[in-house]
Short mmCIF file of C-alpha atoms in Angstrom, two decimals:
data_model
loop_
_atom_site.label_atom_id
_atom_site.label_comp_id
_atom_site.label_asym_id
_atom_site.label_seq_id
_atom_site.Cartn_x
_atom_site.Cartn_y
_atom_site.Cartn_z
CA MET A 1 -38.56 50.27 -2.85
CA ARG A 2 -40.85 47.62 -4.24
CA ILE A 3 -39.01 44.97 -6.70
CA ALA A 4 -40.72 42.43 -8.55
CA ILE A 5 -38.82 38.99 -9.02
CA ILE A 6 -38.96 36.66 -11.43
CA SER A 7 -37.11 33.37 -12.04
CA ASP A 8 -37.00 29.95 -14.30
CA VAL A 9 -38.75 30.66 -17.29
CA HIS A 10 -37.86 27.70 -19.07
CA GLY A 11 -38.99 28.36 -22.44
CA ASN A 12 -42.41 28.60 -20.93
CA LEU A 13 -43.73 32.04 -22.80
CA THR A 14 -47.61 31.57 -21.94
CA ALA A 15 -46.79 31.41 -18.19
CA LEU A 16 -44.18 34.03 -18.87
CA GLU A 17 -46.87 36.46 -20.09
CA ALA A 18 -49.11 35.87 -17.21
CA VAL A 19 -47.19 36.75 -14.85
CA LEU A 20 -45.84 39.93 -16.59
CA ALA A 21 -49.24 40.72 -17.08
CA ASP A 22 -49.96 40.01 -13.37
CA ILE A 23 -47.17 42.81 -12.47
CA ASP A 24 -48.92 46.20 -12.12
CA PRO A 25 -45.94 48.53 -13.51
CA GLU A 26 -47.89 51.26 -11.44
CA SER A 27 -46.72 49.25 -8.25
CA VAL A 28 -43.55 48.09 -8.67
CA ASP A 29 -40.11 50.39 -9.09
CA ALA A 30 -38.15 47.50 -10.69
CA LEU A 31 -38.41 43.80 -12.07
CA ILE A 32 -35.58 41.56 -12.18
CA CYS A 33 -35.43 38.18 -13.43
CA LEU A 34 -33.13 35.64 -11.70
CA GLY A 35 -32.63 33.14 -15.12
CA ASP A 36 -32.92 29.91 -16.44
CA LEU A 37 -34.72 31.77 -19.66
CA ALA A 38 -34.88 29.10 -22.39
CA PHE A 39 -34.46 25.28 -21.25
CA LYS A 40 -37.14 22.72 -21.06
CA GLY A 41 -39.84 24.75 -22.62
CA PRO A 42 -41.39 25.37 -26.32
CA GLN A 43 -40.65 28.52 -26.94
CA PRO A 44 -36.99 29.71 -25.90
CA ALA A 45 -35.96 32.05 -28.20
CA GLU A 46 -39.82 33.81 -27.74
CA CYS A 47 -38.88 34.08 -23.83
CA ILE A 48 -34.95 35.76 -24.42
CA ARG A 49 -36.70 37.79 -27.11
CA ARG A 50 -39.45 39.19 -24.25
CA ILE A 51 -36.98 40.06 -21.50
CA ARG A 52 -34.80 42.09 -23.77
CA GLU A 53 -37.65 43.62 -25.28
CA LEU A 54 -38.68 44.83 -21.85
CA GLY A 55 -35.36 45.95 -20.92
CA ILE A 56 -35.56 43.22 -17.83
CA PRO A 57 -32.16 43.18 -15.88
CA CYS A 58 -31.18 39.35 -15.88
CA LEU A 59 -28.92 37.15 -14.29
CA HIS A 60 -27.70 33.67 -15.57
CA GLY A 61 -28.83 30.31 -14.54
CA ASN A 62 -27.29 27.01 -14.78
CA THR A 63 -29.69 26.29 -17.68
CA ASP A 64 -28.39 29.45 -19.44
CA VAL A 65 -24.54 28.61 -18.86
CA ALA A 66 -25.42 24.99 -20.29
CA LEU A 67 -26.84 26.54 -23.29
CA VAL A 68 -23.61 28.64 -23.53
CA MET A 69 -21.25 25.72 -23.47
CA ALA A 70 -23.30 23.46 -25.61
CA ALA A 71 -22.86 26.42 -28.36
CA GLY A 72 -18.97 26.06 -28.07
CA ARG A 73 -18.93 29.43 -25.59
CA LYS A 74 -16.71 29.54 -22.41
CA PRO A 75 -18.79 30.70 -19.26
CA ARG A 76 -17.60 34.23 -17.59
CA ARG A 77 -17.47 32.65 -14.18
CA PRO A 78 -15.77 29.21 -13.28
CA LEU A 79 -18.01 26.52 -12.60
CA PRO A 80 -18.11 24.12 -9.99
CA GLU A 81 -15.10 21.62 -10.26
CA GLY A 82 -15.88 18.73 -12.17
CA PHE A 83 -18.82 19.95 -14.20
CA SER A 84 -19.44 19.27 -17.69
CA LEU A 85 -21.97 18.82 -20.34
CA PRO A 86 -23.08 15.24 -21.39
CA ASP A 87 -21.55 13.76 -24.88
CA PRO A 88 -23.84 13.88 -27.08
CA LEU A 89 -25.85 16.14 -25.48
CA PRO A 90 -29.40 15.37 -24.50
CA PRO A 91 -32.57 16.41 -26.13
CA SER A 92 -33.49 18.61 -23.61
CA LEU A 93 -30.15 20.69 -24.44
CA ALA A 94 -29.82 20.12 -28.12
CA TRP A 95 -33.68 21.36 -28.93
CA PRO A 96 -33.69 24.85 -27.52
CA LEU A 97 -29.88 25.36 -28.66
CA ALA A 98 -31.46 24.54 -32.22
CA GLN A 99 -33.99 27.09 -31.77
CA LEU A 100 -31.61 30.06 -30.36
CA SER A 101 -29.92 32.84 -33.13
CA ASP A 102 -26.35 33.49 -32.47
CA ALA A 103 -27.66 36.61 -30.75
CA ASP A 104 -29.60 34.55 -28.22
CA VAL A 105 -26.16 32.73 -27.35
CA GLU A 106 -24.38 36.20 -27.40
CA TYR A 107 -27.32 37.56 -24.78
CA LEU A 108 -27.36 34.37 -22.06
CA ALA A 109 -23.35 34.38 -22.68
CA GLY A 110 -23.30 38.03 -21.43
CA LEU A 111 -25.50 37.69 -18.25
CA PRO A 112 -23.89 38.54 -15.36
CA PHE A 113 -24.06 36.34 -12.48
CA SER A 114 -25.48 38.46 -9.48
CA HIS A 115 -26.99 42.36 -8.86
CA ARG A 116 -26.90 44.15 -5.36
CA LEU A 117 -28.87 47.41 -4.51
CA GLU A 118 -29.32 49.23 -1.42
CA ALA A 119 -32.87 50.84 -1.15
CA ASP A 120 -34.53 51.75 2.65
CA GLY A 121 -31.32 51.13 4.32
CA GLN A 122 -31.57 47.32 3.13
CA THR A 123 -28.72 45.32 1.20
CA VAL A 124 -30.32 43.19 -1.59
CA LEU A 125 -28.10 40.26 -3.39
CA PHE A 126 -29.87 38.62 -6.11
CA VAL A 127 -28.38 35.20 -7.83
CA HIS A 128 -29.69 32.62 -9.46
CA ALA A 129 -29.22 29.74 -6.88
CA SER A 130 -27.08 30.97 -4.24
CA PRO A 131 -23.97 33.18 -3.58
CA GLN A 132 -21.51 29.91 -4.19
CA ASP A 133 -22.49 29.48 -7.81
CA ALA A 134 -25.48 29.26 -10.42
CA MET A 135 -25.36 25.51 -9.54
CA THR A 136 -26.18 25.08 -6.26
CA GLY A 137 -29.58 26.28 -4.51
CA ILE A 138 -30.70 26.52 -1.54
CA ALA A 139 -33.88 24.87 -0.55
CA PRO A 140 -36.26 25.81 2.41
CA THR A 141 -35.47 22.23 3.89
CA MET A 142 -31.84 22.72 4.23
CA GLY A 143 -30.37 22.47 7.67
CA PRO A 144 -27.57 25.43 9.05
CA ASP A 145 -24.58 23.53 8.16
CA GLU A 146 -25.77 22.75 4.49
CA ILE A 147 -27.08 26.54 4.02
CA ARG A 148 -23.90 28.27 5.61
CA PRO A 149 -21.40 27.58 3.24
CA LEU A 150 -23.65 28.65 0.20
CA LEU A 151 -23.76 32.05 1.94
CA ARG A 152 -19.74 32.96 1.44
CA GLU A 153 -19.95 35.45 4.08
CA GLU A 154 -21.99 37.43 2.44
CA ARG A 155 -23.49 40.74 4.42
CA ALA A 156 -26.80 41.31 2.42
CA ASP A 157 -30.09 42.02 4.53
CA TRP A 158 -31.50 39.65 1.81
CA ILE A 159 -30.44 36.92 -0.12
CA ILE A 160 -32.80 36.23 -3.16
CA ALA A 161 -32.50 33.09 -5.52
CA GLY A 162 -34.29 30.80 -7.88
CA HIS A 163 -33.25 27.67 -9.09
CA VAL A 164 -35.17 25.08 -6.64
CA HIS A 165 -38.60 26.03 -8.20
CA GLN A 166 -40.29 26.31 -4.68
CA ALA A 167 -41.28 29.74 -3.16
CA TYR A 168 -40.01 30.72 0.59
CA ALA A 169 -38.72 33.35 2.86
CA PHE A 170 -37.28 32.61 5.89
CA ARG A 171 -34.88 34.43 8.55
CA PHE A 172 -31.15 33.04 8.61
CA GLU A 173 -28.52 34.30 10.92
CA GLY A 174 -29.89 37.51 10.84
CA ARG A 175 -30.60 38.15 7.22
CA TRP A 176 -33.70 36.84 5.00
CA LEU A 177 -33.16 33.93 2.64
CA ALA A 178 -35.93 34.23 0.03
CA ASN A 179 -37.29 32.52 -3.30
CA PRO A 180 -39.89 33.46 -5.79
CA GLY A 181 -40.50 30.47 -6.91
CA ALA A 182 -40.44 29.51 -11.07
CA VAL A 183 -42.54 31.15 -14.03
CA GLY A 184 -42.28 28.06 -16.17
CA PHE A 185 -42.66 24.79 -14.25
CA SER A 186 -43.66 24.59 -10.17
CA LEU A 187 -41.64 21.90 -8.25
CA ASP A 188 -44.19 22.27 -5.51
CA GLY A 189 -47.14 20.73 -6.29
CA ASP A 190 -49.22 23.96 -7.40
CA GLY A 191 -48.66 24.34 -11.42
CA ARG A 192 -49.46 27.87 -11.37
CA ALA A 193 -46.57 30.19 -12.27
CA ALA A 194 -44.90 31.89 -9.42
CA TYR A 195 -43.25 35.57 -8.47
CA ALA A 196 -43.06 37.96 -5.97
CA VAL A 197 -42.44 41.51 -4.88
CA LEU A 198 -39.75 42.28 -2.24
CA ASP A 199 -40.95 45.70 -0.54
CA THR A 200 -37.40 46.83 1.01
CA ALA A 201 -39.41 49.51 3.21
CA ARG A 202 -41.55 47.10 4.67
CA SER A 203 -38.98 44.06 5.07
CA ARG A 204 -42.19 42.15 3.45
CA PHE A 205 -41.43 39.26 0.88
CA GLU A 206 -45.01 39.02 -1.20
CA LEU A 207 -45.27 35.58 -2.84
CA ARG A 208 -47.55 35.45 -5.53
CA ARG A 209 -49.39 32.32 -7.88
CA VAL A 210 -50.57 33.34 -11.22
CA ALA A 211 -53.07 30.88 -13.21
CA TYR A 212 -52.18 30.71 -17.04
CA ASP A 213 -53.73 28.63 -19.97
CA VAL A 214 -51.33 25.66 -20.23
CA ASP A 215 -53.44 24.19 -22.75
CA ALA A 216 -51.92 26.95 -24.85
CA ALA A 217 -48.43 26.03 -23.52
CA VAL A 218 -49.05 22.44 -24.79
CA ALA A 219 -50.37 23.71 -28.15
CA ALA A 220 -46.82 25.83 -28.94
CA ALA A 221 -45.03 22.74 -27.84
CA ARG A 222 -47.05 20.47 -30.83
CA GLU A 223 -46.47 23.28 -32.94
CA ARG A 224 -42.98 23.89 -32.42
CA GLY A 225 -41.87 20.16 -32.34
CA PHE A 226 -40.94 20.24 -28.85
CA TYR A 227 -38.70 17.86 -28.12
CA ALA A 228 -40.82 16.23 -24.96
CA ASP A 229 -43.90 14.69 -25.75
CA PRO A 230 -46.29 17.82 -25.43
CA ASP A 231 -49.06 15.92 -23.34
CA ARG A 232 -46.71 14.59 -20.67
CA TYR A 233 -45.06 18.38 -20.82
CA GLY A 234 -48.87 19.64 -19.76
CA GLN A 235 -49.33 17.20 -17.24
CA ALA A 236 -45.96 18.23 -15.35
CA LEU A 237 -46.96 21.76 -15.75
CA ARG A 238 -50.52 21.29 -13.91
CA ALA A 239 -48.89 18.63 -11.77
CA GLY A 240 -46.36 21.00 -10.20
CA THR A 241 -43.88 18.29 -10.72
CA TRP A 242 -41.25 17.27 -13.34
CA PRO A 243 -40.71 14.09 -14.13
CA ALA A 244 -36.91 12.95 -14.43
CA ASP A 245 -37.21 11.43 -17.85
CA LEU A 246 -38.99 14.26 -19.60
#
C-alpha cells in the first residue's frame, strides 16, 4: 500500500495546492493529513475547505486544538497538565479564529487524535506530534531517553508524526519513526513544501519537496489583511525558518 502523508498546512493554501498537485492519485492508495490546518497562514478557512472537499482524513494538531479552545469549545482529548491559552489571545490565534466559520470550528473540534491501519503485514500509527499528545513532538535530535516515554509502549511498525516541521525517518528500538515535514512552512532551512509517501510493501518512506509560488502566498497575506507583515511572512517561507515574534 502506498500512502501519501501531509502535515502542518498552517493556512498556506498556495503550498497546499502545490503539494496536492504533486501527488499522483494513480500512484497512491490513500492520503492522510496529520493536522495543524489553519494557524499562522493567510488562508485558514480555505485550507480547511480544501481538505474537506477532497475528503482527506485528518488528525487534530496542537494549533487546531488551540483554535477550538479559543472558540470556547472543549477539546476531545485531555491536554498536557498546565496547558492553557494566553489571555488576551495573541494575534496569531485571534486573527485565524476570526476567519473561521462555526462550521470550520466544528470540523476542527471533531478531528481525531490518531489513525491506525494495517497493510502488507505492517501496523502504521499516525499522530500529529507523538502518541503522548498532540503537543509533544519527536525530533531527530532527541536521545533514546527522551523519545521512549513519548511512544507510550506503542507496538506499531511505523509511528508517523508531524509537528516539528522537519522531515526524517529512522529506526528506533525495532520500529520506524518518521515525519513528512511541513506543507505550510518549513523549519529545516529548505523553503519548499514537504510531504512523504509510505510504501508499506517495501517498508520505504519517500521524502519529497515541492517548490511553490511564495509570491502568491505573500499576495494572499496582503490581500487578506494577515496579522503579520506580509513581507516578513514571505522571508520566513523562503528561508525555511520562523522568527519567534512572527
